[in-house]
């Protein structure tokens, strides 16, 4: 049994190393039909429990107000909906933002105006299950821009960045207490461990 001692310790050390390694969420960008660019600070491997993302845009039509929100993706030509923050015209919820340089009178002081070149920068809070109508571990969810309520049928401002969440899955070999890892190492093999991630890209 002594020859297995070192591989077993290595297997258990590998388990501890894997469990203690935090998930790293990578950012992503997407381009709209009219040349807009939407960028999200984290898009792949986001914590299901929640995260605050920085969302930036450039090249948007400043004549058209938009919502920036985390939504279920319903496919091309259809507005992303429902959205985690709803149609938040007050900007107080944190789940969505209203960006407009020419809002109706009641929106002045509530909507964030565009910056130079149709740009904006906001933060939104997201999670894998923001509401009973959205389970982003099972359906495709996106950080999206869409025309605001003054142009609800206008799809020219639709831009989507898909979001995937880290499901925290543990490989079977490691769940087995490192025994399988030890066996592979004892035979001179190499164990490669990959964190399992839910893509959130099921049917919409």
Coordinates of N, CA and C in Angstrom, one line a residue:
X1 N 0.8 -1.2 0.0 CA 0.0 0.0 0.0 C 0.9 1.3 0.0
X2 N 2.1 1.2 0.4 CA 2.9 2.4 0.5 C 3.1 3.1 -0.8
X3 N 3.3 2.3 -2.0 CA 3.4 3.0 -3.3 C 2.3 3.9 -3.6
X4 N 1.1 3.7 -3.1 CA -0.1 4.5 -3.4 C -0.2 5.8 -2.5
X5 N 0.6 5.9 -1.5 CA 0.5 7.0 -0.6 C 0.7 8.3 -1.3
X6 N 1.8 8.5 -2.0 CA 2.1 9.7 -2.7 C 1.0 10.1 -3.7
X7 N 0.6 9.2 -4.6 CA -0.4 9.5 -5.6 C -1.7 9.9 -4.9
X8 N -2.0 9.2 -3.8 CA -3.3 9.6 -3.1 C -3.2 11.0 -2.5
X9 N -2.1 11.3 -1.9 CA -1.9 12.7 -1.4 C -2.0 13.7 -2.5
X10 N -1.4 13.3 -3.6 CA -1.5 14.3 -4.8 C -2.9 14.4 -5.3
X11 N -3.7 13.3 -5.3 CA -5.0 13.4 -5.7 C -5.9 14.3 -4.8
X12 N -5.7 14.1 -3.5 CA -6.4 14.9 -2.5 C -5.9 16.4 -2.6
X13 N -4.7 16.6 -2.8 CA -4.2 18.0 -3.0 C -4.8 18.6 -4.2
X14 N -5.0 17.8 -5.3 CA -5.6 18.3 -6.5 C -7.0 18.7 -6.2
X15 N -7.7 17.9 -5.4 CA -9.1 18.3 -5.0 C -9.2 19.6 -4.3
X16 N -8.2 19.7 -3.3 CA -8.2 21.0 -2.5 C -7.9 22.2 -3.4
X17 N -7.0 22.0 -4.4 CA -6.6 23.1 -5.3 C -7.7 23.4 -6.1
X18 N -8.5 22.4 -6.7 CA -9.6 22.7 -7.6 C -10.7 23.5 -6.8
X19 N -11.0 23.0 -5.6 CA -12.1 23.5 -4.8 C -11.8 25.0 -4.4
X20 N -10.5 25.3 -4.2 CA -10.1 26.6 -3.7 C -9.9 27.6 -4.8
X21 N -10.0 27.2 -6.1 CA -9.8 28.1 -7.2 C -11.0 28.8 -7.6
X22 N -11.1 30.1 -7.5 CA -12.3 30.8 -7.8 C -12.6 30.9 -9.3
X23 N -13.9 30.9 -9.7 CA -14.2 31.0 -11.1 C -13.8 32.3 -11.6
X24 N -13.4 32.4 -12.9 CA -13.0 33.6 -13.5 C -14.0 33.9 -14.6
X25 N -14.6 35.0 -14.6 CA -15.6 35.4 -15.6 C -15.0 36.3 -16.6
X26 N -15.1 35.9 -17.9 CA -14.6 36.6 -19.0 C -15.6 37.6 -19.6
X27 N -15.1 38.7 -20.1 CA -16.0 39.7 -20.7 C -16.3 39.3 -22.2
X28 N -17.2 40.1 -22.8 CA -17.5 39.8 -24.2 C -18.2 41.0 -24.8
X29 N -18.2 41.1 -26.2 CA -18.8 42.2 -26.9 C -19.7 41.6 -28.0
X30 N -20.6 42.5 -28.5 CA -21.4 42.1 -29.6 C -21.7 43.4 -30.4
X31 N -22.0 43.2 -31.7 CA -22.3 44.3 -32.6 C -23.7 44.2 -33.1
X32 N -24.4 45.4 -33.2 CA -25.7 45.5 -33.6 C -25.8 45.7 -35.1
X33 N -27.0 45.6 -35.6 CA -27.3 45.7 -37.1 C -26.9 47.0 -37.6
X34 N -26.9 48.1 -36.8 CA -26.5 49.4 -37.2 C -25.1 49.8 -36.8
X35 N -24.3 48.8 -36.4 CA -22.9 49.1 -36.1 C -22.7 49.4 -34.6
X36 N -23.7 49.3 -33.8 CA -23.5 49.6 -32.4 C -22.6 48.5 -31.8
X37 N -21.9 48.9 -30.7 CA -21.1 47.9 -30.0 C -21.5 47.9 -28.6
X38 N -21.8 46.7 -28.1 CA -22.2 46.5 -26.7 C -21.2 45.6 -26.0
X39 N -20.6 46.0 -24.9 CA -19.6 45.3 -24.2 C -20.0 45.0 -22.7
X40 N -19.7 43.8 -22.2 CA -20.1 43.4 -20.9 C -18.8 43.0 -20.2
X41 N -18.6 43.4 -18.9 CA -17.3 43.1 -18.2 C -17.2 41.7 -17.9
X42 N -18.3 40.9 -17.8 CA -18.2 39.5 -17.5 C -19.4 38.8 -18.2
X43 N -19.1 37.7 -18.9 CA -20.1 37.1 -19.7 C -20.1 35.6 -19.6
X44 N -18.9 35.0 -19.3 CA -18.7 33.5 -19.3 C -18.2 33.1 -17.9
X45 N -18.9 32.2 -17.3 CA -18.5 31.7 -15.9 C -18.9 32.7 -14.8
X46 N -20.0 33.4 -15.0 CA -20.5 34.3 -13.9 C -21.1 33.5 -12.8
X47 N -20.9 34.0 -11.6 CA -21.5 33.3 -10.4 C -23.0 33.3 -10.4
X48 N -23.6 32.1 -10.3 CA -25.1 32.1 -10.3 C -25.8 32.9 -9.2
X49 N -25.1 33.0 -8.1 CA -25.7 33.8 -7.0 C -25.8 35.3 -7.2
X50 N -25.1 35.8 -8.2 CA -25.2 37.2 -8.5 C -23.9 37.9 -8.8
X51 N -23.9 38.9 -9.6 CA -22.8 39.7 -9.9 C -23.2 41.0 -10.4
X52 N -22.3 42.0 -10.3 CA -22.5 43.3 -10.8 C -21.6 43.5 -12.0
X53 N -22.2 43.8 -13.1 CA -21.5 43.9 -14.4 C -21.4 45.4 -14.9
X54 N -20.3 45.7 -15.5 CA -20.2 47.0 -16.1 C -20.6 46.8 -17.6
X55 N -21.5 47.6 -18.1 CA -22.0 47.5 -19.5 C -21.7 48.8 -20.2
X56 N -21.0 48.7 -21.3 CA -20.7 49.9 -22.1 C -21.2 49.8 -23.5
X57 N -21.5 50.9 -24.1 CA -22.0 50.8 -25.5 C -21.5 52.0 -26.3
X58 N -21.4 51.9 -27.6 CA -20.9 52.9 -28.5 C -21.6 52.8 -29.8
X59 N -21.8 53.9 -30.5 CA -22.4 53.9 -31.8 C -23.9 53.8 -31.9
X60 N -24.6 54.1 -30.7 CA -26.0 54.0 -30.7 C -26.6 55.3 -31.3
X61 N -27.8 55.2 -31.8 CA -28.6 56.3 -32.3 C -29.1 57.2 -31.2
X62 N -28.5 58.4 -31.0 CA -28.9 59.2 -29.8 C -30.3 59.7 -29.9
X63 N -31.0 59.6 -31.0 CA -32.4 60.0 -31.1 C -33.3 59.0 -30.5
X64 N -32.8 57.8 -30.2 CA -33.6 56.7 -29.7 C -33.2 56.3 -28.3
X65 N -34.1 56.4 -27.3 CA -33.8 55.9 -26.0 C -33.7 54.4 -26.0
X66 N -33.0 53.8 -25.0 CA -32.9 52.4 -24.9 C -33.0 52.0 -23.4
X67 N -33.3 50.7 -23.2 CA -33.1 50.1 -21.9 C -31.9 49.2 -22.0
X68 N -31.1 49.1 -21.0 CA -30.0 48.2 -20.8 C -30.4 47.3 -19.7
X69 N -30.5 46.0 -20.0 CA -31.0 45.1 -19.0 C -30.5 43.6 -19.2
X70 N -30.8 42.8 -18.2 CA -30.5 41.4 -18.3 C -31.8 40.6 -18.6
X71 N -31.9 39.9 -19.7 CA -33.2 39.4 -20.2 C -33.1 38.0 -20.7
X72 N -34.2 37.4 -20.8 CA -34.3 36.1 -21.6 C -34.3 36.4 -23.1
X73 N -33.5 35.7 -23.8 CA -33.4 35.9 -25.3 C -34.5 35.1 -26.0
X74 N -35.3 35.8 -26.8 CA -36.3 35.1 -27.5 C -36.0 35.0 -29.0
X75 N -34.8 35.2 -29.4 CA -34.4 35.0 -30.8 C -34.4 36.3 -31.6
X76 N -33.8 36.2 -32.8 CA -33.8 37.4 -33.7 C -35.1 37.9 -34.0
X77 N -35.2 39.3 -34.1 CA -36.5 39.9 -34.5 C -37.5 40.0 -33.4
X78 N -37.2 39.4 -32.2 CA -38.1 39.5 -31.1 C -37.5 40.2 -29.9
X79 N -38.2 41.0 -29.2 CA -37.6 41.8 -28.1 C -37.2 40.8 -27.0
X80 N -36.0 41.0 -26.4 CA -35.6 40.2 -25.3 C -36.5 40.5 -24.1
X81 N -37.1 39.4 -23.5 CA -38.1 39.6 -22.5 C -38.5 38.3 -21.9
X82 N -38.8 38.2 -20.6 CA -38.8 39.2 -19.6 C -37.4 39.6 -19.2
X83 N -37.3 40.8 -18.5 CA -36.0 41.3 -18.1 C -35.9 41.4 -16.6
X84 N -34.8 41.1 -16.1 CA -34.6 41.1 -14.6 C -35.0 42.3 -13.9
X85 N -34.7 43.5 -14.5 CA -35.0 44.7 -13.9 C -36.3 45.4 -14.4
X86 N -37.0 44.7 -15.3 CA -38.2 45.2 -15.9 C -37.9 46.5 -16.7
X87 N -39.0 47.3 -16.9 CA -38.8 48.6 -17.6 C -38.6 49.6 -16.5
X88 N -37.4 49.7 -16.0 CA -37.1 50.5 -14.8 C -36.7 51.9 -15.3
X89 N -37.8 52.8 -15.3 CA -37.6 54.2 -15.8 C -37.0 55.0 -14.7
X90 N -37.0 54.5 -13.4 CA -36.4 55.3 -12.3 C -34.9 55.1 -12.1
X91 N -34.4 53.9 -12.6 CA -33.0 53.6 -12.5 C -32.6 53.2 -11.0
X92 N -33.6 53.0 -10.2 CA -33.3 52.7 -8.8 C -33.1 51.2 -8.5
X93 N -33.6 50.4 -9.3 CA -33.6 48.9 -9.1 C -32.2 48.3 -9.2
X94 N -31.4 48.8 -10.1 CA -30.1 48.3 -10.4 C -30.1 47.1 -11.4
X95 N -31.3 46.6 -11.7 CA -31.3 45.5 -12.7 C -31.4 46.0 -14.1
X96 N -31.7 47.2 -14.4 CA -31.7 47.8 -15.7 C -31.5 49.3 -15.7
X97 N -31.2 49.9 -16.8 CA -31.0 51.3 -16.9 C -31.7 51.9 -18.1
X98 N -32.2 53.1 -18.0 CA -32.8 53.8 -19.1 C -31.8 54.8 -19.6
X99 N -31.4 54.7 -20.9 CA -30.5 55.6 -21.5 C -31.2 56.4 -22.6
X100 N -31.3 57.7 -22.5 CA -32.0 58.6 -23.4 C -31.5 60.0 -23.3
X101 N -31.3 60.6 -24.5 CA -30.9 62.0 -24.5 C -32.1 62.9 -24.8
X102 N -33.2 62.3 -25.1 CA -34.4 63.1 -25.3 C -35.7 62.4 -24.8
X103 N -35.7 62.1 -23.4 CA -36.8 61.4 -22.9 C -38.0 62.3 -22.8
X104 N -39.2 61.7 -22.5 CA -40.4 62.6 -22.3 C -40.2 63.4 -21.0
X105 N -41.0 64.4 -20.8 CA -40.8 65.3 -19.7 C -40.6 64.6 -18.4
X106 N -41.4 63.5 -18.1 CA -41.3 62.8 -16.9 C -40.0 62.1 -16.7
X107 N -39.3 61.9 -17.8 CA -38.0 61.1 -17.8 C -36.8 62.0 -17.5
X108 N -36.9 63.3 -17.6 CA -35.8 64.1 -17.3 C -35.3 64.0 -15.9
X109 N -34.0 63.8 -15.8 CA -33.5 63.5 -14.4 C -33.5 62.0 -14.1
X110 N -34.2 61.2 -14.8 CA -34.3 59.8 -14.6 C -33.4 59.0 -15.6
X111 N -33.6 59.4 -16.9 CA -32.8 58.7 -17.9 C -31.4 59.2 -17.9
X112 N -30.4 58.3 -18.2 CA -29.0 58.7 -18.4 C -28.8 59.1 -19.8
X113 N -28.3 60.3 -20.1 CA -28.1 60.8 -21.5 C -26.9 60.0 -22.1
X114 N -26.9 59.9 -23.4 CA -25.8 59.3 -24.1 C -24.6 60.2 -24.0
X115 N -23.4 59.6 -24.1 CA -22.2 60.3 -24.2 C -21.8 60.6 -25.6
X116 N -20.6 61.0 -25.9 CA -20.1 61.2 -27.3 C -20.2 59.9 -28.1
X117 N -20.5 60.1 -29.4 CA -20.6 59.0 -30.3 C -21.6 57.9 -29.9
X118 N -22.7 58.4 -29.3 CA -23.8 57.4 -28.9 C -23.3 56.4 -27.9
X119 N -22.5 56.9 -26.9 CA -21.9 55.9 -25.9 C -22.7 56.0 -24.6
X120 N -22.5 55.0 -23.8 CA -23.0 55.0 -22.4 C -22.2 54.0 -21.6
X121 N -22.3 54.1 -20.3 CA -21.6 53.2 -19.3 C -22.5 53.1 -18.1
X122 N -22.9 51.9 -17.8 CA -23.8 51.7 -16.6 C -23.4 50.4 -16.0
X123 N -23.9 50.2 -14.8 CA -23.7 48.9 -14.1 C -25.1 48.3 -13.8
X124 N -25.2 47.0 -14.0 CA -26.4 46.2 -13.7 C -26.1 45.0 -12.8
X125 N -27.1 44.6 -12.0 CA -26.9 43.4 -11.2 C -27.7 42.3 -11.8
X126 N -27.0 41.1 -11.9 CA -27.7 39.9 -12.5 C -27.5 38.7 -11.6
X127 N -28.3 37.7 -11.8 CA -28.2 36.4 -11.2 C -28.8 35.4 -12.1
X128 N -28.5 34.1 -11.8 CA -29.0 33.0 -12.7 C -30.5 32.9 -12.7
X129 N -31.1 33.3 -11.5 CA -32.6 33.1 -11.4 C -33.1 34.5 -10.9
X130 N -33.2 35.5 -11.7 CA -33.6 36.8 -11.2 C -35.1 36.9 -10.9
X131 N -35.9 35.9 -11.5 CA -37.4 35.9 -11.2 C -37.9 34.5 -11.5
X132 N -39.2 34.3 -11.1 CA -39.8 33.0 -11.4 C -39.9 32.7 -12.9
X133 N -39.9 33.7 -13.7 CA -40.1 33.6 -15.1 C -38.8 33.4 -15.9
X134 N -37.7 33.5 -15.1 CA -36.3 33.4 -15.8 C -35.5 32.4 -15.0
X135 N -35.1 31.3 -15.6 CA -34.1 30.4 -15.0 C -33.0 30.3 -16.0
X136 N -31.9 31.1 -15.9 CA -30.9 31.2 -16.9 C -29.9 30.0 -16.9
X137 N -30.1 29.0 -16.0 CA -29.4 27.8 -16.1 C -30.0 26.9 -17.1
X138 N -31.3 27.2 -17.5 CA -32.0 26.3 -18.4 C -32.3 27.0 -19.8
X139 N -32.4 28.3 -19.8 CA -32.7 29.0 -21.0 C -31.6 30.0 -21.3
X140 N -31.5 30.5 -22.5 CA -30.5 31.5 -23.0 C -30.9 32.9 -22.4
X141 N -30.0 33.5 -21.7 CA -30.2 34.8 -21.2 C -29.0 35.7 -21.7
X142 N -29.4 37.0 -21.8 CA -28.4 37.9 -22.4 C -28.5 39.3 -21.7
X143 N -27.4 40.0 -21.7 CA -27.4 41.4 -21.4 C -27.7 42.1 -22.7
X144 N -28.8 42.9 -22.7 CA -29.3 43.4 -24.0 C -29.6 44.9 -23.9
X145 N -29.6 45.5 -25.1 CA -30.2 46.8 -25.3 C -31.4 46.7 -26.2
X146 N -32.4 47.5 -25.9 CA -33.6 47.5 -26.7 C -34.2 48.9 -26.7
X147 N -34.9 49.2 -27.7 CA -35.6 50.5 -27.7 C -36.5 50.7 -26.5
X148 N -36.5 51.9 -25.9 CA -37.4 52.1 -24.7 C -38.8 52.1 -25.0
X149 N -39.7 52.4 -24.0 CA -41.1 52.3 -24.2 C -41.7 53.3 -25.1
X150 N -40.9 54.3 -25.5 CA -41.4 55.3 -26.5 C -41.3 54.8 -27.9
X151 N -40.6 53.7 -28.1 CA -40.4 53.1 -29.4 C -40.4 51.5 -29.3
X152 N -41.4 51.0 -28.6 CA -41.4 49.6 -28.2 C -41.3 48.6 -29.3
X153 N -41.7 49.0 -30.5 CA -41.7 48.1 -31.7 C -40.5 48.2 -32.5
X154 N -39.6 49.1 -32.2 CA -38.4 49.4 -32.9 C -37.3 48.4 -32.5
X155 N -36.8 47.6 -33.4 CA -35.9 46.5 -33.1 C -34.4 46.9 -33.6
X156 N -34.3 48.2 -34.0 CA -32.9 48.6 -34.5 C -31.9 48.7 -33.4
X157 N -32.4 48.9 -32.2 CA -31.4 49.1 -31.1 C -31.2 47.8 -30.3
X158 N -31.7 46.7 -30.8 CA -31.5 45.4 -30.2 C -30.0 44.9 -30.4
X159 N -29.3 44.7 -29.3 CA -28.0 44.1 -29.3 C -27.9 43.2 -28.1
X160 N -27.4 42.0 -28.3 CA -27.4 41.0 -27.2 C -26.0 40.4 -27.0
X161 N -25.6 40.3 -25.7 CA -24.4 39.6 -25.3 C -24.8 38.4 -24.4
X162 N -24.7 37.1 -24.9 CA -25.1 36.0 -24.1 C -24.3 35.9 -22.8
X163 N -24.9 35.4 -21.8 CA -24.3 35.2 -20.4 C -24.4 33.8 -20.1
X164 N -23.3 33.2 -19.6 CA -23.3 31.8 -19.1 C -22.9 31.9 -17.6
X165 N -23.4 30.9 -16.9 CA -23.1 30.9 -15.4 C -22.3 29.6 -15.1
X166 N -21.5 29.8 -14.1 CA -20.7 28.7 -13.6 C -21.5 27.8 -12.7
X167 N -21.7 26.5 -13.0 CA -22.6 25.7 -12.2 C -21.9 25.1 -11.0
X168 N -20.6 25.3 -10.9 CA -19.8 24.8 -9.7 C -19.7 23.3 -9.7
X169 N -19.9 22.6 -10.8 CA -19.8 21.1 -10.9 C -18.5 20.6 -10.5
X170 N -18.5 19.5 -9.8 CA -17.2 18.8 -9.3 C -17.1 17.5 -10.1
X171 N -16.0 17.3 -10.8 CA -15.7 16.1 -11.5 C -15.9 14.8 -10.7
X172 N -16.5 13.8 -11.3 CA -16.8 12.5 -10.5 C -15.5 12.0 -9.9
X173 N -14.4 12.0 -10.6 CA -13.2 11.5 -10.0 C -12.8 12.1 -8.7
X174 N -13.1 13.4 -8.6 CA -12.7 14.1 -7.3 C -13.8 13.9 -6.3
X175 N -15.0 13.8 -6.6 CA -16.1 13.4 -5.7 C -15.8 12.1 -5.0
X176 N -15.1 11.2 -5.7 CA -14.8 9.9 -5.1 C -13.8 9.9 -4.1
X177 N -13.4 11.1 -3.6 CA -12.4 11.2 -2.6 C -11.0 11.2 -3.0
X178 N -10.8 11.3 -4.3 CA -9.4 11.3 -4.8 C -8.9 9.9 -5.2
X179 N -9.7 8.9 -4.9 CA -9.2 7.5 -5.1 C -9.0 7.3 -6.6
X180 N -9.9 7.8 -7.5 CA -9.7 7.6 -8.9 C -8.5 8.3 -9.4
X181 N -8.3 9.6 -8.9 CA -7.2 10.4 -9.3 C -5.9 9.6 -8.9
X182 N -5.9 9.1 -7.7 CA -4.7 8.4 -7.2 C -4.4 7.2 -8.1
X183 N -5.4 6.5 -8.5 CA -5.2 5.3 -9.4 C -4.6 5.7 -10.7
X184 N -5.1 6.8 -11.3 CA -4.5 7.3 -12.5 C -3.1 7.7 -12.4
X185 N -2.8 8.4 -11.3 CA -1.4 8.9 -11.0 C -0.5 7.7 -10.8
X186 N -1.0 6.7 -10.1 CA -0.2 5.6 -9.7 C 0.2 4.8 -11.0
X187 N -0.6 4.9 -12.0 CA -0.3 4.3 -13.3 C 0.5 5.1 -14.2
X188 N 0.9 6.3 -13.7 CA 1.7 7.2 -14.5 C 1.0 8.1 -15.4
X189 N -0.4 8.2 -15.2 CA -1.2 9.0 -16.1 C -1.2 10.4 -15.6
X190 N -1.9 11.3 -16.4 CA -2.1 12.7 -16.1 C -3.5 13.0 -16.0
X191 N -3.9 13.7 -14.9 CA -5.3 14.1 -14.7 C -5.5 15.5 -15.1
X192 N -6.5 15.8 -16.0 CA -6.8 17.2 -16.3 C -8.2 17.5 -15.7
X193 N -8.3 18.5 -15.0 CA -9.6 18.9 -14.3 C -10.1 20.2 -15.0
X194 N -11.4 20.1 -15.4 CA -12.0 21.3 -16.0 C -13.3 21.6 -15.2
X195 N -13.5 22.9 -14.9 CA -14.7 23.3 -14.2 C -15.9 23.3 -15.1
X196 N -17.0 22.6 -14.7 CA -18.2 22.5 -15.5 C -19.0 23.8 -15.4
X197 N -19.4 24.3 -16.6 CA -20.2 25.5 -16.6 C -21.5 25.3 -17.3
X198 N -22.6 25.9 -16.8 CA -23.9 25.9 -17.5 C -23.9 27.0 -18.5
X199 N -24.3 26.7 -19.7 CA -24.2 27.7 -20.7 C -25.4 28.7 -20.7
X200 N -26.5 28.2 -20.1 CA -27.7 29.0 -20.2 C -28.2 29.3 -21.6
X201 N -28.0 28.3 -22.5 CA -28.3 28.5 -23.9 C -29.3 27.4 -24.4
X202 N -30.3 27.1 -23.5 CA -31.3 26.2 -23.9 C -32.3 26.9 -24.9
X203 N -33.4 26.2 -25.2 CA -34.3 26.7 -26.1 C -35.0 27.9 -25.5
X204 N -35.3 29.0 -26.3 CA -35.9 30.2 -25.8 C -37.4 30.0 -25.8

